[in-house]
XYZ file of N, CA and C in Angstrom:
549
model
N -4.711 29.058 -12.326
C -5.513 28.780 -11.153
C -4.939 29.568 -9.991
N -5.794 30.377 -9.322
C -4.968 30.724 -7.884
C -4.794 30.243 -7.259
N -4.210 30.898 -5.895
C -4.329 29.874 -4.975
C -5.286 29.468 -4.309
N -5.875 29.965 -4.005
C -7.218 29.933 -3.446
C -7.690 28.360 -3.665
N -7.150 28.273 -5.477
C -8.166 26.731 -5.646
C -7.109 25.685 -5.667
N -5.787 25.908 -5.491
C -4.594 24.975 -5.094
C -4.544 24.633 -3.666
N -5.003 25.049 -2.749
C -5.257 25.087 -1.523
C -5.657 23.386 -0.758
N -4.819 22.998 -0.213
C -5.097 21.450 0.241
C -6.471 21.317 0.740
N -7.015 19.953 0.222
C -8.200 19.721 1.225
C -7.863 19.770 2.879
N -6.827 19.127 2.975
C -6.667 18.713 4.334
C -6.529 19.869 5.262
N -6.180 21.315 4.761
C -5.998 22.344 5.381
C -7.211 23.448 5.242
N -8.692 23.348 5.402
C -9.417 23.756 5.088
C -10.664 23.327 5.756
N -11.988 24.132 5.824
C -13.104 23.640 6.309
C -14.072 23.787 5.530
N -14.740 22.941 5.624
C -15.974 22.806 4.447
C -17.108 22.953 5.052
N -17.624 24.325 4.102
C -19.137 24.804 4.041
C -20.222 24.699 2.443
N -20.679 24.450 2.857
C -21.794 23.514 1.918
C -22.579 24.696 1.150
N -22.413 25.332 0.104
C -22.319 26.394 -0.476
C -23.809 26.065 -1.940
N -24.607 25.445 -1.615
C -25.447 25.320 -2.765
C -25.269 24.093 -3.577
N -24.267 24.322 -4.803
C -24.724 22.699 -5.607
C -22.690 22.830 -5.414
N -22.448 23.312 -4.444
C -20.761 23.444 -4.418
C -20.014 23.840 -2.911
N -19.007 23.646 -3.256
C -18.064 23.988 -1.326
C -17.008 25.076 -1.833
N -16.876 25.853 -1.366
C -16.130 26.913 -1.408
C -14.633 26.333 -1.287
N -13.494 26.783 -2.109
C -12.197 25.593 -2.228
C -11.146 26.021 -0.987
N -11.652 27.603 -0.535
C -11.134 27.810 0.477
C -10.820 27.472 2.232
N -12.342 26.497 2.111
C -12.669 26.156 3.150
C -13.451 25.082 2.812
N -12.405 24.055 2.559
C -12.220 22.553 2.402
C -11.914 21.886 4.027
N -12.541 21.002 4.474
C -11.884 20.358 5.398
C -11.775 19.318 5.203
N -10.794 18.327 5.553
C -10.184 17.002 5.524
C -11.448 15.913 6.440
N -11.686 14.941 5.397
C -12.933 14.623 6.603
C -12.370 12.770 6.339
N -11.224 12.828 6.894
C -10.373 11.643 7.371
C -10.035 10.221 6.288
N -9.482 9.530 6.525
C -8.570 8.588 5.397
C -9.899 8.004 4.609
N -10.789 7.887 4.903
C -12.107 7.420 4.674
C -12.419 8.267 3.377
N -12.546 9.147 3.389
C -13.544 10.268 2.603
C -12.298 10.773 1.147
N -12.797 10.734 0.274
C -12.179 11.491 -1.194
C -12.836 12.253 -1.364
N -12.281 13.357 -1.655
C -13.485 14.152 -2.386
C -12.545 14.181 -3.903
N -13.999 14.352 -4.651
C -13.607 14.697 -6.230
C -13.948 16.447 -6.449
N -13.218 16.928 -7.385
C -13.457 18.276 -7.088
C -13.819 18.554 -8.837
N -14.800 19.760 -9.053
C -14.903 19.732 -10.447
C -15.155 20.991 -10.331
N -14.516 22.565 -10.917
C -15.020 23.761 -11.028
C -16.278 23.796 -11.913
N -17.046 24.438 -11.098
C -18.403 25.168 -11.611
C -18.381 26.415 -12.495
N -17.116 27.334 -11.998
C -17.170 28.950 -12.607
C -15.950 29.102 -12.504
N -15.788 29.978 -13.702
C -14.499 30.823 -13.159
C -14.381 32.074 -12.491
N -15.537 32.803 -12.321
C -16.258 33.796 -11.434
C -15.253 33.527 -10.456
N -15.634 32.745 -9.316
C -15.396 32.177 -8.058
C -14.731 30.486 -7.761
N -14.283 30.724 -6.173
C -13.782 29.611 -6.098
C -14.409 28.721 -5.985
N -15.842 28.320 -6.173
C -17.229 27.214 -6.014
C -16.570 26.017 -6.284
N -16.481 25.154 -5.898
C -16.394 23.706 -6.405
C -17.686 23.257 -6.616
N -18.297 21.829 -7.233
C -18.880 20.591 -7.359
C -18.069 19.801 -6.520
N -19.086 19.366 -5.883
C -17.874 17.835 -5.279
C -18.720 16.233 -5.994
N -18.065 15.206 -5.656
C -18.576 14.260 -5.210
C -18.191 13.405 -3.984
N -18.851 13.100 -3.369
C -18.191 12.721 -2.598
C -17.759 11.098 -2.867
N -16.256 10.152 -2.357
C -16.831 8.633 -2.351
C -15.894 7.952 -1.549
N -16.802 6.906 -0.748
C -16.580 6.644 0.422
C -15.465 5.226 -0.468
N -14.130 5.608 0.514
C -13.131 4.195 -0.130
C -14.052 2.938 0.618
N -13.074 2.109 -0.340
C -14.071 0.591 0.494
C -12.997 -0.057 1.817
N -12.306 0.425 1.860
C -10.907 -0.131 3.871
C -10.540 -0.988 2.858
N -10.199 -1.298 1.916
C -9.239 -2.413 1.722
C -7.529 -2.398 1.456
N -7.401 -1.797 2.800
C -6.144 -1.752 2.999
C -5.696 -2.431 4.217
N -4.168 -2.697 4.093
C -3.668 -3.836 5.146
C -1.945 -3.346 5.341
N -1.497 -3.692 6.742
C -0.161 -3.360 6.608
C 0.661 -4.420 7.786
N 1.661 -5.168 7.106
C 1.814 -6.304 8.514
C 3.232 -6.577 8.326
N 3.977 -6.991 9.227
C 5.275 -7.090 9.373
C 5.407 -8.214 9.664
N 6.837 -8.831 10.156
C 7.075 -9.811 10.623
C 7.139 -9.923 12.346
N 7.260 -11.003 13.098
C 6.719 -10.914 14.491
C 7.667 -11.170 14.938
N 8.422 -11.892 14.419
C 9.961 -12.306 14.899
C 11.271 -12.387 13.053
N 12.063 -12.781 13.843
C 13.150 -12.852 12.494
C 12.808 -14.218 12.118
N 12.986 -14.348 10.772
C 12.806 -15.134 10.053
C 14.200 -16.095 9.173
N 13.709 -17.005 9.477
C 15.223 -17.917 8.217
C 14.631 -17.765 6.972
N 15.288 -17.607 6.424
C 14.774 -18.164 4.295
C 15.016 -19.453 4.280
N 14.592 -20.292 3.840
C 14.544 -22.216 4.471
C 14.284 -22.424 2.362
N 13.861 -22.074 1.958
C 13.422 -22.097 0.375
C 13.321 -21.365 -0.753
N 13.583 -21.445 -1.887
C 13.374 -21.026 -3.115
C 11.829 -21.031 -2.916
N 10.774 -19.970 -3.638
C 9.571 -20.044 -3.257
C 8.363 -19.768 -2.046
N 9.517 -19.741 -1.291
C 9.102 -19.862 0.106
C 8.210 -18.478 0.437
N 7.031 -18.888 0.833
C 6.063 -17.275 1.102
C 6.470 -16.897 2.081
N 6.554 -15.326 2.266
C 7.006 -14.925 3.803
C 5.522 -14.509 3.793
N 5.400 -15.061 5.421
C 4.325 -14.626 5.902
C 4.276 -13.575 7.344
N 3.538 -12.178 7.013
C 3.937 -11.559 8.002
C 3.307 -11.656 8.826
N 2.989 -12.021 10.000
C 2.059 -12.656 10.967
C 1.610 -11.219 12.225
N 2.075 -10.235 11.970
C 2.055 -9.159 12.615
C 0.979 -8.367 12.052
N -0.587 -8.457 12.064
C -1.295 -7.223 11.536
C -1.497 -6.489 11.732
N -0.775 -4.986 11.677
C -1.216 -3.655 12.126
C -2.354 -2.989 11.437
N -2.679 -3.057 10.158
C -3.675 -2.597 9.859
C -4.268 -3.499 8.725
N -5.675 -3.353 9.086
C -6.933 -4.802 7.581
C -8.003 -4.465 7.907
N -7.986 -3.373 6.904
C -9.134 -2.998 6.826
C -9.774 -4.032 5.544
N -11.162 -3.979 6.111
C -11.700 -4.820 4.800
C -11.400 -6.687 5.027
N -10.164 -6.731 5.934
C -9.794 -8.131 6.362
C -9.503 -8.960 5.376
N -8.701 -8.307 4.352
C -8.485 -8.881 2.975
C -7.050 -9.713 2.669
N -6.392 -9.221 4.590
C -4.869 -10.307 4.430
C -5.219 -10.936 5.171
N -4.294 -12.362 4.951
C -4.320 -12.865 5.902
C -2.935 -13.462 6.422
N -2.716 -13.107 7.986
C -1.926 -13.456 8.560
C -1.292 -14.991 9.028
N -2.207 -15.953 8.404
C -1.742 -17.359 8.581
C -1.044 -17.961 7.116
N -1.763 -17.052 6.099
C -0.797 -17.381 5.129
C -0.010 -16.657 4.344
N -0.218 -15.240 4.612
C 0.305 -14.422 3.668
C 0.013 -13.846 2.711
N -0.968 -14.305 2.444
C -2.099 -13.912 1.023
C -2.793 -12.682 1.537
N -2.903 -11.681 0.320
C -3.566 -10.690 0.343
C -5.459 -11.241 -1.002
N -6.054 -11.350 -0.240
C -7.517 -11.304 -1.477
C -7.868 -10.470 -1.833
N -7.972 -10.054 -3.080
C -8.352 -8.510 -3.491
C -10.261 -9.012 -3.631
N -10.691 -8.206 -2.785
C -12.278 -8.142 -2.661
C -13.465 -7.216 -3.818
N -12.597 -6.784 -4.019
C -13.303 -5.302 -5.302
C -12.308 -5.334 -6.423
N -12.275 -5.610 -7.442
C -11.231 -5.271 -8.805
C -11.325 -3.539 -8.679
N -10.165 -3.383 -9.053
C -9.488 -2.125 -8.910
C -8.118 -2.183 -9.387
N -7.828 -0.768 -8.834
C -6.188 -0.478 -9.124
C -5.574 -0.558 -7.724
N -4.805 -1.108 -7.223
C -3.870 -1.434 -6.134
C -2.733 -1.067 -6.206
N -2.157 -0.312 -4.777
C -0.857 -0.500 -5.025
C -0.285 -0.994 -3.315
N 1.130 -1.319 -3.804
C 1.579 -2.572 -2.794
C 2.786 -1.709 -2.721
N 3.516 -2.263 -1.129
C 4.720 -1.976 -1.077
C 5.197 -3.329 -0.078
N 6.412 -3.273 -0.016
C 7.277 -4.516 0.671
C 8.766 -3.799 0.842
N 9.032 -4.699 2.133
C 10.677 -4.383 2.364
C 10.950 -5.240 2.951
N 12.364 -5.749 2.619
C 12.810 -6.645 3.718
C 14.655 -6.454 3.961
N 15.015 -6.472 5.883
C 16.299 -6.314 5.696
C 16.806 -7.774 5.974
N 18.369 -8.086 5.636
C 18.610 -9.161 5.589
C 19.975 -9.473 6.175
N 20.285 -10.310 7.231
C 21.472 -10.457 7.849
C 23.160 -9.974 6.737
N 23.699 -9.455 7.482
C 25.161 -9.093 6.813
C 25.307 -10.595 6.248
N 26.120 -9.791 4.746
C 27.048 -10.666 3.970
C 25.888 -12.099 3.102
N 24.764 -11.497 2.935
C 23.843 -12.506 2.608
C 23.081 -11.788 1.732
N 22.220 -12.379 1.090
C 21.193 -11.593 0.102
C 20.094 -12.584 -0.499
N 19.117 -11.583 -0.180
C 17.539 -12.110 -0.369
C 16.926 -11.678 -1.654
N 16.596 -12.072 -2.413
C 15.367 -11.677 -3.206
C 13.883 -11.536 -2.904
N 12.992 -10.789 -3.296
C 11.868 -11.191 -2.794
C 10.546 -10.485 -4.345
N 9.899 -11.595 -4.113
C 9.070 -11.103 -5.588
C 7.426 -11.392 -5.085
N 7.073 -10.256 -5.359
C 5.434 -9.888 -5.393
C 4.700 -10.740 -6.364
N 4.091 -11.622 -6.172
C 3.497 -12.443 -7.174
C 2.302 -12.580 -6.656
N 1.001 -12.761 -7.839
C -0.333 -12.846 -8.261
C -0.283 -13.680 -8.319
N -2.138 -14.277 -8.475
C -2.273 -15.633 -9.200
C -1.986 -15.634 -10.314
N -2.032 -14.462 -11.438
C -1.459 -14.698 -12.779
C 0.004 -14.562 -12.763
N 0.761 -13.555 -12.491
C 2.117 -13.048 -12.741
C 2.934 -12.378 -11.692
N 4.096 -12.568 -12.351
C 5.188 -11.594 -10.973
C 4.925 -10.139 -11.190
N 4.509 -9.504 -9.947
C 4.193 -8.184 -10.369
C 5.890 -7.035 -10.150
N 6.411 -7.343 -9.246
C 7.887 -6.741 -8.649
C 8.776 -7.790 -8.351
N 9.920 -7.246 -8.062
C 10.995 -7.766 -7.658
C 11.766 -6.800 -7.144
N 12.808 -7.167 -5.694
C 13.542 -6.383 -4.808
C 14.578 -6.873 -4.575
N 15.635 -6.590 -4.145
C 17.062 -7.497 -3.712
C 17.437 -6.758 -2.716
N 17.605 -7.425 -1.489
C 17.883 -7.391 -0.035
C 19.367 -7.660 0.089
N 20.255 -7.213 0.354
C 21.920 -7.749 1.283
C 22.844 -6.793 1.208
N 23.859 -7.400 1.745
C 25.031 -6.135 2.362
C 26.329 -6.968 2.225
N 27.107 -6.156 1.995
C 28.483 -6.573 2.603
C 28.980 -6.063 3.576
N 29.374 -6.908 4.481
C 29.496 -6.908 5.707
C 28.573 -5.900 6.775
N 27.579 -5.708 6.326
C 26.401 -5.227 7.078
C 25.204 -5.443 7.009
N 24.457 -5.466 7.392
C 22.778 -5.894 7.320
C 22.469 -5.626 5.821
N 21.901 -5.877 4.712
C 21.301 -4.748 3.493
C 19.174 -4.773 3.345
N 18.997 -3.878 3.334
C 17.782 -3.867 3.010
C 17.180 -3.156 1.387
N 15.688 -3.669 1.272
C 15.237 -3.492 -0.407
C 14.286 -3.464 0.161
N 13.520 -2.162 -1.049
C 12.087 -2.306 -1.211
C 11.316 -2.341 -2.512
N 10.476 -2.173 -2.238
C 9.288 -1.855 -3.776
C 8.698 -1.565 -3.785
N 7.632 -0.946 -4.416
C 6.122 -0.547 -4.702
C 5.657 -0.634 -5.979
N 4.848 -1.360 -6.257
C 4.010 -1.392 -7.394
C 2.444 -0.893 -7.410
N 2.037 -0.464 -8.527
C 0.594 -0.227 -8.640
C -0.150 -1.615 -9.636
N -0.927 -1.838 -9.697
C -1.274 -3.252 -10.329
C -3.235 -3.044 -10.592
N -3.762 -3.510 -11.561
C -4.697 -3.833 -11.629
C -4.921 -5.052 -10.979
N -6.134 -5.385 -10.412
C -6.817 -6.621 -10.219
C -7.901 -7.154 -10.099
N -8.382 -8.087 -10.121
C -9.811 -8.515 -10.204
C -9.995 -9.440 -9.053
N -11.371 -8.901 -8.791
C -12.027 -9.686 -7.236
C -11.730 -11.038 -7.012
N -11.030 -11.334 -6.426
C -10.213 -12.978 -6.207
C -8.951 -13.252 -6.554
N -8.289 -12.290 -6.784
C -6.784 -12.316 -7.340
C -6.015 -12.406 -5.973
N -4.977 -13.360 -5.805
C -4.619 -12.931 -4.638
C -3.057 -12.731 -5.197
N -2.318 -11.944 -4.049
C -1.098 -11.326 -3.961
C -0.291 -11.479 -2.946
N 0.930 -11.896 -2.644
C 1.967 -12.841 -1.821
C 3.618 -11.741 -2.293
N 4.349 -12.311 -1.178
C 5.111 -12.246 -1.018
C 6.465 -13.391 -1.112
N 7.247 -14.318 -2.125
C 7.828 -15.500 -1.965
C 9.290 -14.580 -2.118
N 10.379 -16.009 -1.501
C 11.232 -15.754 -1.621
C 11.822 -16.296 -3.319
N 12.645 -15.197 -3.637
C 13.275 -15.877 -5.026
C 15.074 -16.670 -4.551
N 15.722 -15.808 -5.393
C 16.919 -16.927 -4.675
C 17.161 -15.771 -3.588
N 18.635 -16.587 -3.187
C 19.120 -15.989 -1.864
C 20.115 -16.515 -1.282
N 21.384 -16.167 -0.357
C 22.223 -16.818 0.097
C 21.839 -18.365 1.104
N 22.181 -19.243 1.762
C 21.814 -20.294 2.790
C 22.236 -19.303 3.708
N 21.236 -19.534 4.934
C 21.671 -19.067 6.422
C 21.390 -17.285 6.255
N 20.405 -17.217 4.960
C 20.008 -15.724 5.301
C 18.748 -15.806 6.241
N 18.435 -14.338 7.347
C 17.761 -14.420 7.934
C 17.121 -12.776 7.778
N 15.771 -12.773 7.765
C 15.043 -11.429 7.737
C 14.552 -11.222 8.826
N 15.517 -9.912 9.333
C 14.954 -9.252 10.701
C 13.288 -8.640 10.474
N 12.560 -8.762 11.984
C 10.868 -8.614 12.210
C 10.700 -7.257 11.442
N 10.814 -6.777 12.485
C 10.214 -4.755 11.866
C 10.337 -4.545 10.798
N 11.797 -4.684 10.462
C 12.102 -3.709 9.200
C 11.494 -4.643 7.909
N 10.934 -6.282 7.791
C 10.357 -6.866 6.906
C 8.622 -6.570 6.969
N 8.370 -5.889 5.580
C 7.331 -5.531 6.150
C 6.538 -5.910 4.996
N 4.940 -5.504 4.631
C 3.769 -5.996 3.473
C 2.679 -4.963 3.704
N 2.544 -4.146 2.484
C 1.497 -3.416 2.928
C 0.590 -3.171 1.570
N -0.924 -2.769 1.908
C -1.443 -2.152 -0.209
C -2.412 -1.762 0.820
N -3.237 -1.257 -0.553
C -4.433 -0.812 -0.045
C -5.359 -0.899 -2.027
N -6.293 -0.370 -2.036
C -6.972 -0.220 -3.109
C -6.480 1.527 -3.229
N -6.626 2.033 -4.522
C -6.338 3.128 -5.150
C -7.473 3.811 -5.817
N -8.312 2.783 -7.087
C -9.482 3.127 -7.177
C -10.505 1.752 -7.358
């Protein structure tokens, strides 16, 4: 393949070329828009596209203040929503609703007062999807994760605490909850 057809969408402008877009002049038409790309010829750089519009079901939220770990089980809830699209978290309990079955993927972090240590596990209504371990000696420690996951429309997805030291506490910012849909 040349380059020509390795060439990023995002660095490119798109002209509408018949039953195809020229791969040279692709433009990025924002977090919204995928394009699918399928060669027509090997002549030329022609693409096929399709186009397909994602559905926003993505979300990204932190914590608002520091938090105690008070329980085994215990959901952290990040009460901070920076981004929900689709409005599929929710900030009073922590629950993510998956609205469309798809493929998802999730990420989480949380840091955790020196000399202490947190667990924290991604769990479904069916199963634990991840697990992370948060602590330090004698300094703050932080963990993350990311998983990709299938799910089906009504599945929801949380954040609980597993074990952990007494008197651990998870600083705001750096504890964070985020996914979106994939396909």
């Amino acid at each position: 393949m040349s380059s020509s057809h390795s060439q990023s969408i995002n660095s490119a402008e798109v002209i509408q070329t018949g039953s195809g877009i020229k791969a040279d002049r692709l433009k990025s038409r924002g977090l919204q828009d995928r394009f699918i790309l399928m060669k027509t010829d090997d002549t030329d750089d022609t693409y096929d596209t399709t186009r397909q519009k994602l559905a926003g079901f993505e979300f990204y939220a932190r914590l608002g203040q520091k938090l105690e770990v008070q329980e085994h089980e215990q959901t952290i809830i990040y009460d901070v929503t920076v981004t929900n699209g689709g409005l599929t978290y929710n900030n009073k309990t922590g629950i993510f609703t998956c609205a469309t079955s798809g493929v998802y993927v999730f990420s989480w972090s949380a840091l955790v007062t020196a000399d202490h240590y947190v667990e924290t596990i991604l769990r479904s209504s069916k199963s634990d999807l991840g697990l992370t371990y948060s602590g330090g000696k004698g300094y703050p420690g932080s963990g993350s994760q990311t998983v990709v996951v299938n799910l089906h429309q009504g599945d929801n997805v949380q954040v609980k605490v597993g074990s952990f030291t007494p008197g651990s506490i998870l600083y705001d910012i750096y504890t964070t909850f985020s996914g979106f849909r994939l396909q």
